[in-house]
PDB file of C-alpha atoms in Angstrom:
ATOM      1  CA  MET Q  16       0.062   0.026  -0.015  1.00  0.00           C
ATOM      2  CA  GLY Q  17       1.266   3.392  -0.879  1.00  0.00           C
ATOM      3  CA  ALA Q  18       1.096   6.761   1.064  1.00  0.00           C
ATOM      4  CA  LEU Q  19      -2.311   7.691   2.243  1.00  0.00           C
ATOM      5  CA  LEU Q  20      -4.050  10.487   3.964  1.00  0.00           C
ATOM      6  CA  LEU Q  21      -5.631   8.727   6.912  1.00  0.00           C
ATOM      7  CA  SER Q  22      -7.553  11.650   8.452  1.00  0.00           C
ATOM      8  CA  VAL Q  23      -8.156  15.359   7.934  1.00  0.00           C
ATOM      9  CA  ASN Q  24      -8.440  16.934  11.332  1.00  0.00           C
ATOM     10  CA  LEU Q  25      -9.869  20.381  12.361  1.00  0.00           C
ATOM     11  CA  GLY Q  26     -10.076  22.319  15.482  1.00  0.00           C
ATOM     12  CA  THR Q  27     -11.601  25.734  16.633  1.00  0.00           C
ATOM     13  CA  PRO Q  28     -10.561  27.932  19.518  1.00  0.00           C
ATOM     14  CA  ARG Q  29     -11.690  26.759  23.013  1.00  0.00           C
ATOM     15  CA  GLU Q  30     -11.097  28.483  26.377  1.00  0.00           C
ATOM     16  CA  ALA Q  31      -8.312  26.775  28.427  1.00  0.00           C
ATOM     17  CA  ALA Q  32      -6.730  28.375  31.413  1.00  0.00           C
ATOM     18  CA  TRP Q  33      -3.741  26.049  30.901  1.00  0.00           C
ATOM     19  CA  ALA Q  34      -2.952  27.578  27.577  1.00  0.00           C
ATOM     20  CA  GLU Q  35      -0.438  30.471  27.347  1.00  0.00           C
ATOM     21  CA  ILE Q  36      -3.070  32.827  25.948  1.00  0.00           C
ATOM     22  CA  GLY Q  37      -6.159  31.434  27.680  1.00  0.00           C
ATOM     23  CA  ARG Q  38      -7.400  29.581  24.580  1.00  0.00           C
ATOM     24  CA  THR Q  39      -6.207  26.920  22.196  1.00  0.00           C
ATOM     25  CA  SER Q  40      -7.098  25.000  19.026  1.00  0.00           C
ATOM     26  CA  ILE Q  41      -4.963  21.909  19.568  1.00  0.00           C
ATOM     27  CA  ASP Q  42      -7.873  19.586  20.003  1.00  0.00           C
ATOM     28  CA  LYS Q  43      -8.192  18.525  16.240  1.00  0.00           C
ATOM     29  CA  GLN Q  44     -10.793  16.024  15.509  1.00  0.00           C
ATOM     30  CA  PRO Q  45     -11.226  13.927  12.200  1.00  0.00           C
ATOM     31  CA  VAL Q  46     -13.900  15.013   9.937  1.00  0.00           C
ATOM     32  CA  ALA Q  47     -15.675  13.146   6.907  1.00  0.00           C
ATOM     33  CA  GLY Q  48     -16.033  14.380   3.575  1.00  0.00           C
ATOM     34  CA  PRO Q  49     -13.819  16.921   1.501  1.00  0.00           C
ATOM     35  CA  VAL Q  50     -12.023  19.920   3.052  1.00  0.00           C
ATOM     36  CA  LEU Q  51     -10.698  22.869   1.086  1.00  0.00           C
ATOM     37  CA  ALA Q  52      -7.038  23.356   1.583  1.00  0.00           C
ATOM     38  CA  ARG Q  53      -6.449  27.109   1.239  1.00  0.00           C
ATOM     39  CA  ARG Q  54      -3.297  29.316   1.329  1.00  0.00           C
ATOM     40  CA  LEU Q  55      -3.664  29.995   4.895  1.00  0.00           C
ATOM     41  CA  GLY Q  56      -4.970  26.601   6.112  1.00  0.00           C
ATOM     42  CA  LEU Q  57      -7.934  24.209   5.961  1.00  0.00           C
ATOM     43  CA  ASP Q  58     -11.511  25.387   6.003  1.00  0.00           C
ATOM     44  CA  GLY Q  59     -13.040  24.948   9.282  1.00  0.00           C
ATOM     45  CA  ASP Q  60      -9.732  25.045  11.269  1.00  0.00           C
ATOM     46  CA  GLN Q  61      -9.130  28.022  13.210  1.00  0.00           C
ATOM     47  CA  ILE Q  62      -5.988  29.289  14.882  1.00  0.00           C
ATOM     48  CA  SER Q  63      -5.920  30.481  18.428  1.00  0.00           C
ATOM     49  CA  ASP Q  64      -2.344  31.751  18.971  1.00  0.00           C
ATOM     50  CA  ARG Q  65      -1.441  33.628  15.733  1.00  0.00           C
ATOM     51  CA  ARG Q  66       1.721  34.795  17.228  1.00  0.00           C
ATOM     52  CA  HIS Q  67       3.227  31.203  17.111  1.00  0.00           C
ATOM     53  CA  HIS Q  68       1.102  29.519  14.715  1.00  0.00           C
ATOM     54  CA  GLY Q  69      -0.386  30.060  11.282  1.00  0.00           C
ATOM     55  CA  GLY Q  70       0.650  31.942   8.186  1.00  0.00           C
ATOM     56  CA  VAL Q  71       1.639  30.642   4.665  1.00  0.00           C
ATOM     57  CA  ASP Q  72       4.575  28.628   6.121  1.00  0.00           C
ATOM     58  CA  GLN Q  73       2.453  26.984   8.825  1.00  0.00           C
ATOM     59  CA  ALA Q  74      -0.927  26.516   6.912  1.00  0.00           C
ATOM     60  CA  VAL Q  75      -1.219  22.799   7.436  1.00  0.00           C
ATOM     61  CA  TYR Q  76       0.464  20.480  10.052  1.00  0.00           C
ATOM     62  CA  ALA Q  77       1.126  16.729   9.252  1.00  0.00           C
ATOM     63  CA  PHE Q  78       2.036  13.819  11.503  1.00  0.00           C
ATOM     64  CA  ALA Q  79       2.476  10.148  10.696  1.00  0.00           C
ATOM     65  CA  ARG Q  80       0.357   7.563  12.227  1.00  0.00           C
ATOM     66  CA  GLU Q  81       3.414   5.368  12.409  1.00  0.00           C
ATOM     67  CA  ASP Q  82       4.927   7.911  14.797  1.00  0.00           C
ATOM     68  CA  LEU Q  83       1.687   8.196  16.824  1.00  0.00           C
ATOM     69  CA  ASP Q  84       1.894   4.418  17.228  1.00  0.00           C
ATOM     70  CA  LEU Q  85       5.496   4.779  18.560  1.00  0.00           C
ATOM     71  CA  TRP Q  86       4.323   7.296  21.040  1.00  0.00           C
ATOM     72  CA  ALA Q  87       1.351   4.983  21.979  1.00  0.00           C
ATOM     73  CA  ALA Q  88       3.830   2.208  22.742  1.00  0.00           C
ATOM     74  CA  ASP Q  89       5.979   4.642  24.873  1.00  0.00           C
ATOM     75  CA  LEU Q  90       2.830   6.048  26.671  1.00  0.00           C
ATOM     76  CA  GLY Q  91       1.293   2.662  27.044  1.00  0.00           C
ATOM     77  CA  GLU Q  92      -2.155   4.141  25.765  1.00  0.00           C
ATOM     78  CA  GLU Q  93      -3.737   4.608  22.441  1.00  0.00           C
ATOM     79  CA  VAL Q  94      -3.107   7.836  20.571  1.00  0.00           C
ATOM     80  CA  ARG Q  95      -5.948   8.875  18.184  1.00  0.00           C
ATOM     81  CA  ASP Q  96      -5.615  10.655  14.975  1.00  0.00           C
ATOM     82  CA  GLY Q  97      -5.329  14.475  15.516  1.00  0.00           C
ATOM     83  CA  GLN Q  98      -4.197  13.916  19.180  1.00  0.00           C
ATOM     84  CA  PHE Q  99      -0.911  15.885  18.464  1.00  0.00           C
ATOM     85  CA  GLY Q 100      -2.775  18.745  16.999  1.00  0.00           C
ATOM     86  CA  GLU Q 101      -2.146  17.613  13.386  1.00  0.00           C
ATOM     87  CA  ASN Q 102      -4.399  18.495  10.570  1.00  0.00           C
ATOM     88  CA  LEU Q 103      -3.351  15.526   8.427  1.00  0.00           C
ATOM     89  CA  THR Q 104      -2.707  12.094   9.844  1.00  0.00           C
ATOM     90  CA  THR Q 105      -0.481  10.147   7.185  1.00  0.00           C
ATOM     91  CA  SER Q 106       0.314   6.602   6.532  1.00  0.00           C
ATOM     92  CA  GLY Q 107       2.999   5.009   4.424  1.00  0.00           C
ATOM     93  CA  ILE Q 108       5.307   8.001   4.155  1.00  0.00           C
ATOM     94  CA  ASP Q 109       8.052   9.025   6.482  1.00  0.00           C
ATOM     95  CA  VAL Q 110       7.233  12.658   6.640  1.00  0.00           C
ATOM     96  CA  ASN Q 111      10.278  13.428   8.819  1.00  0.00           C
ATOM     97  CA  GLU Q 112      12.649  12.294   6.051  1.00  0.00           C
ATOM     98  CA  ALA Q 113      10.845  14.557   3.625  1.00  0.00           C
ATOM     99  CA  GLU Q 114      13.113  17.329   2.166  1.00  0.00           C
ATOM    100  CA  VAL Q 115      12.231  20.852   3.007  1.00  0.00           C
ATOM    101  CA  GLY Q 116      10.783  22.108  -0.160  1.00  0.00           C
ATOM    102  CA  GLU Q 117       9.253  18.655  -1.182  1.00  0.00           C
ATOM    103  CA  ARG Q 118       5.911  18.838  -2.827  1.00  0.00           C
ATOM    104  CA  TRP Q 119       3.041  16.373  -2.255  1.00  0.00           C
ATOM    105  CA  LEU Q 120      -0.045  15.927  -4.525  1.00  0.00           C
ATOM    106  CA  VAL Q 121      -3.026  15.112  -2.194  1.00  0.00           C
ATOM    107  CA  GLY Q 122      -6.475  15.084  -3.664  1.00  0.00           C
ATOM    108  CA  ASP Q 123      -6.726  18.474  -5.754  1.00  0.00           C
ATOM    109  CA  ALA Q 124      -4.102  20.262  -3.657  1.00  0.00           C
ATOM    110  CA  VAL Q 125      -0.393  20.773  -3.949  1.00  0.00           C
ATOM    111  CA  LEU Q 126       1.361  20.952  -0.525  1.00  0.00           C
ATOM    112  CA  GLU Q 127       5.010  21.801   0.197  1.00  0.00           C
ATOM    113  CA  VAL Q 128       7.110  20.880   3.089  1.00  0.00           C
ATOM    114  CA  ALA Q 129       8.021  24.335   4.625  1.00  0.00           C
ATOM    115  CA  SER Q 130       8.892  24.224   8.270  1.00  0.00           C
ATOM    116  CA  VAL Q 131       8.771  22.127  11.579  1.00  0.00           C
ATOM    117  CA  ARG Q 132       6.756  22.119  14.651  1.00  0.00           C
ATOM    118  CA  ILE Q 133       8.575  23.122  17.859  1.00  0.00           C
ATOM    119  CA  PRO Q 134       6.945  21.632  20.976  1.00  0.00           C
ATOM    120  CA  CYS Q 135       5.737  24.073  23.718  1.00  0.00           C
ATOM    121  CA  ASN Q 136       4.194  23.987  27.107  1.00  0.00           C
ATOM    122  CA  ASP Q 137       0.501  24.189  25.748  1.00  0.00           C
ATOM    123  CA  PHE Q 138       1.322  20.894  24.024  1.00  0.00           C
ATOM    124  CA  LYS Q 139       2.607  19.417  27.207  1.00  0.00           C
ATOM    125  CA  ASN Q 140      -0.397  20.688  29.204  1.00  0.00           C
ATOM    126  CA  TRP Q 141      -2.819  19.334  26.485  1.00  0.00           C
ATOM    127  CA  MET Q 142      -1.164  15.906  26.791  1.00  0.00           C
ATOM    128  CA  GLY Q 143      -1.543  15.940  30.613  1.00  0.00           C
ATOM    129  CA  ARG Q 144      -5.201  17.116  30.316  1.00  0.00           C
ATOM    130  CA  CYS Q 145      -5.837  14.034  28.180  1.00  0.00           C
ATOM    131  CA  GLY Q 146      -4.503  11.728  30.739  1.00  0.00           C
ATOM    132  CA  TYR Q 147      -1.081  10.934  29.148  1.00  0.00           C
ATOM    133  CA  ASP Q 148       2.137  10.853  31.091  1.00  0.00           C
ATOM    134  CA  ASN Q 149       3.466  14.457  30.089  1.00  0.00           C
ATOM    135  CA  ARG Q 150       6.496  14.645  32.363  1.00  0.00           C
ATOM    136  CA  ALA Q 151       9.329  16.337  30.618  1.00  0.00           C
ATOM    137  CA  TRP Q 152       7.166  16.309  27.501  1.00  0.00           C
ATOM    138  CA  VAL Q 153       8.855  19.017  25.588  1.00  0.00           C
ATOM    139  CA  ARG Q 154      12.213  17.299  26.168  1.00  0.00           C
ATOM    140  CA  ARG Q 155      10.904  13.888  25.323  1.00  0.00           C
ATOM    141  CA  PHE Q 156       9.322  15.075  22.228  1.00  0.00           C
ATOM    142  CA  THR Q 157      12.348  17.037  21.133  1.00  0.00           C
ATOM    143  CA  GLU Q 158      14.845  14.092  21.711  1.00  0.00           C
ATOM    144  CA  THR Q 159      12.915  11.924  19.185  1.00  0.00           C
ATOM    145  CA  GLY Q 160      13.719  14.327  16.454  1.00  0.00           C
ATOM    146  CA  ARG Q 161      10.419  13.447  14.540  1.00  0.00           C
ATOM    147  CA  PRO Q 162       8.263  16.618  14.910  1.00  0.00           C
ATOM    148  CA  GLY Q 163       6.251  16.288  11.559  1.00  0.00           C
ATOM    149  CA  PRO Q 164       6.251  18.989   9.040  1.00  0.00           C
ATOM    150  CA  TYR Q 165       4.297  22.229   8.466  1.00  0.00           C
ATOM    151  CA  LEU Q 166       3.041  22.497   4.968  1.00  0.00           C
ATOM    152  CA  ARG Q 167       2.546  25.350   2.596  1.00  0.00           C
ATOM    153  CA  VAL Q 168      -0.475  25.037   0.289  1.00  0.00           C
ATOM    154  CA  VAL Q 169       1.046  25.757  -3.202  1.00  0.00           C
ATOM    155  CA  GLN Q 170      -2.129  24.846  -5.128  1.00  0.00           C
ATOM    156  CA  GLU Q 171      -5.485  25.131  -3.253  1.00  0.00           C
ATOM    157  CA  GLY Q 172      -7.951  22.209  -3.705  1.00  0.00           C
ATOM    158  CA  LEU Q 173     -10.007  19.670  -1.920  1.00  0.00           C
ATOM    159  CA  ILE Q 174      -8.519  16.934   0.240  1.00  0.00           C
ATOM    160  CA  ARG Q 175     -10.190  14.109   2.184  1.00  0.00           C
ATOM    161  CA  ALA Q 176      -9.307  11.040   4.217  1.00  0.00           C
ATOM    162  CA  GLY Q 177      -8.311   8.224   1.963  1.00  0.00           C
ATOM    163  CA  ASP Q 178      -6.446  10.416  -0.662  1.00  0.00           C
ATOM    164  CA  GLU Q 179      -3.237   9.094  -1.962  1.00  0.00           C
ATOM    165  CA  ILE Q 180      -0.084  11.163  -1.107  1.00  0.00           C
ATOM    166  CA  THR Q 181       2.281  11.317  -4.168  1.00  0.00           C
ATOM    167  CA  VAL Q 182       5.763  13.066  -3.927  1.00  0.00           C
ATOM    168  CA  SER Q 183       5.705  15.149  -7.010  1.00  0.00           C
ATOM    169  CA  HIS Q 184       8.952  17.006  -6.452  1.00  0.00           C
ATOM    170  CA  ARG Q 185      11.984  16.493  -4.203  1.00  0.00           C
ATOM    171  CA  PRO Q 186      14.664  19.257  -4.229  1.00  0.00           C
ATOM    172  CA  GLY Q 187      17.646  16.886  -3.690  1.00  0.00           C
ATOM    173  CA  HIS Q 188      19.570  19.079  -1.155  1.00  0.00           C
ATOM    174  CA  GLY Q 189      19.148  16.488   1.643  1.00  0.00           C
ATOM    175  CA  VAL Q 190      18.008  18.820   4.319  1.00  0.00           C
ATOM    176  CA  THR Q 191      14.947  16.862   5.663  1.00  0.00           C
ATOM    177  CA  VAL Q 192      12.389  17.788   8.343  1.00  0.00           C
ATOM    178  CA  SER Q 193      14.390  16.120  10.947  1.00  0.00           C
ATOM    179  CA  THR Q 194      17.522  17.895  10.038  1.00  0.00           C
ATOM    180  CA  MET Q 195      15.909  21.296  10.249  1.00  0.00           C
ATOM    181  CA  PHE Q 196      14.376  20.432  13.632  1.00  0.00           C
ATOM    182  CA  ARG Q 197      17.578  19.228  14.950  1.00  0.00           C
ATOM    183  CA  ALA Q 198      19.263  22.530  13.586  1.00  0.00           C
ATOM    184  CA  LEU Q 199      16.613  24.566  15.401  1.00  0.00           C
ATOM    185  CA  THR Q 200      16.707  22.717  18.713  1.00  0.00           C
ATOM    186  CA  THR Q 201      19.436  20.357  19.711  1.00  0.00           C
ATOM    187  CA  ASP Q 202      22.305  20.731  17.182  1.00  0.00           C
ATOM    188  CA  HIS Q 203      22.852  24.118  16.056  1.00  0.00           C
ATOM    189  CA  ALA Q 204      25.877  23.082  14.170  1.00  0.00           C
ATOM    190  CA  LEU Q 205      23.372  22.076  11.525  1.00  0.00           C
ATOM    191  CA  LEU Q 206      22.066  25.646  11.055  1.00  0.00           C
ATOM    192  CA  PRO Q 207      24.359  26.302   7.980  1.00  0.00           C
ATOM    193  CA  GLU Q 208      22.661  23.346   6.126  1.00  0.00           C
ATOM    194  CA  LEU Q 209      19.430  25.169   6.106  1.00  0.00           C
ATOM    195  CA  LEU Q 210      20.812  27.953   3.836  1.00  0.00           C
ATOM    196  CA  ARG Q 211      20.824  25.258   1.080  1.00  0.00           C
ATOM    197  CA  VAL Q 212      17.009  25.454   1.069  1.00  0.00           C
ATOM    198  CA  ASP Q 213      15.266  27.741  -1.360  1.00  0.00           C
ATOM    199  CA  GLY Q 214      12.223  29.415   0.174  1.00  0.00           C
ATOM    200  CA  LEU Q 215      13.286  28.822   3.695  1.00  0.00           C
ATOM    201  CA  PRO Q 216      11.077  30.634   6.195  1.00  0.00           C
ATOM    202  CA  VAL Q 217      12.403  33.940   7.173  1.00  0.00           C
ATOM    203  CA  LYS Q 218      12.987  33.212  10.911  1.00  0.00           C
ATOM    204  CA  ALA Q 219      14.779  30.032  10.183  1.00  0.00           C
ATOM    205  CA  ARG Q 220      17.089  31.795   7.502  1.00  0.00           C
ATOM    206  CA  GLU Q 221      17.762  34.675   9.922  1.00  0.00           C
ATOM    207  CA  ARG Q 222      18.778  32.068  12.709  1.00  0.00           C
ATOM    208  CA  ALA Q 223      20.932  30.200  10.269  1.00  0.00           C
ATOM    209  CA  GLU Q 224      22.613  33.411   8.903  1.00  0.00           C
ATOM    210  CA  LYS Q 225      23.298  34.799  12.423  1.00  0.00           C
ATOM    211  CA  TYR Q 226      25.009  31.489  13.378  1.00  0.00           C
ATOM    212  CA  VAL Q 227      26.995  31.512  10.342  1.00  0.00           C
ATOM    213  CA  ALA Q 228      28.103  35.112  11.007  1.00  0.00           C
ATOM    214  CA  SER Q 229      29.133  34.155  14.559  1.00  0.00           C
ATOM    215  CA  LEU Q 230      31.638  31.538  13.157  1.00  0.00           C
ATOM    216  CA  ALA Q 231      33.346  34.325  11.084  1.00  0.00           C
TER     217      ALA Q 231
END
């Protein structure tokens, strides 16, 4: 079986005293039927914290079912699709070995790997609220180096659970989602590698350039 979109998950803002800004949209739930992927996100999905989330480079968040299963084994409890706040739960594709700038055909849409999810305390608190062992959650999640990518919507279109995921373009520079995540979190010596990526998000490019300048 090839790569598939297992579920499309949407969330809306909810009041949450444990969230940094007092509300959160991390509770993504699978939906039936087609969903329109637009330049700034999926129809029906609403962002709460626009300071840290959203925008063209964080329009859609994907996470692999295989990685959710690994976490389920680690946590000793089932982890449902959408539990990690992902919009797309995938199967049959290693989303963390995707290159930054790689493009996927999904339904009528074209999606492009753009950035990575950096875990925060809201994520930790959410896992705790759901009954999971969230001790040192940010550190544990970071140490795995498998964060899942944020995607740009290059071509708007309808997507739905069951759609095939086809890699239509791979840049060939070798800078993967995991590489980018490690560069921004645990291994700053990798930051210069990010400068090989065309269309790198502004903040990531600025961090990489600042690091390179510090070596001069």
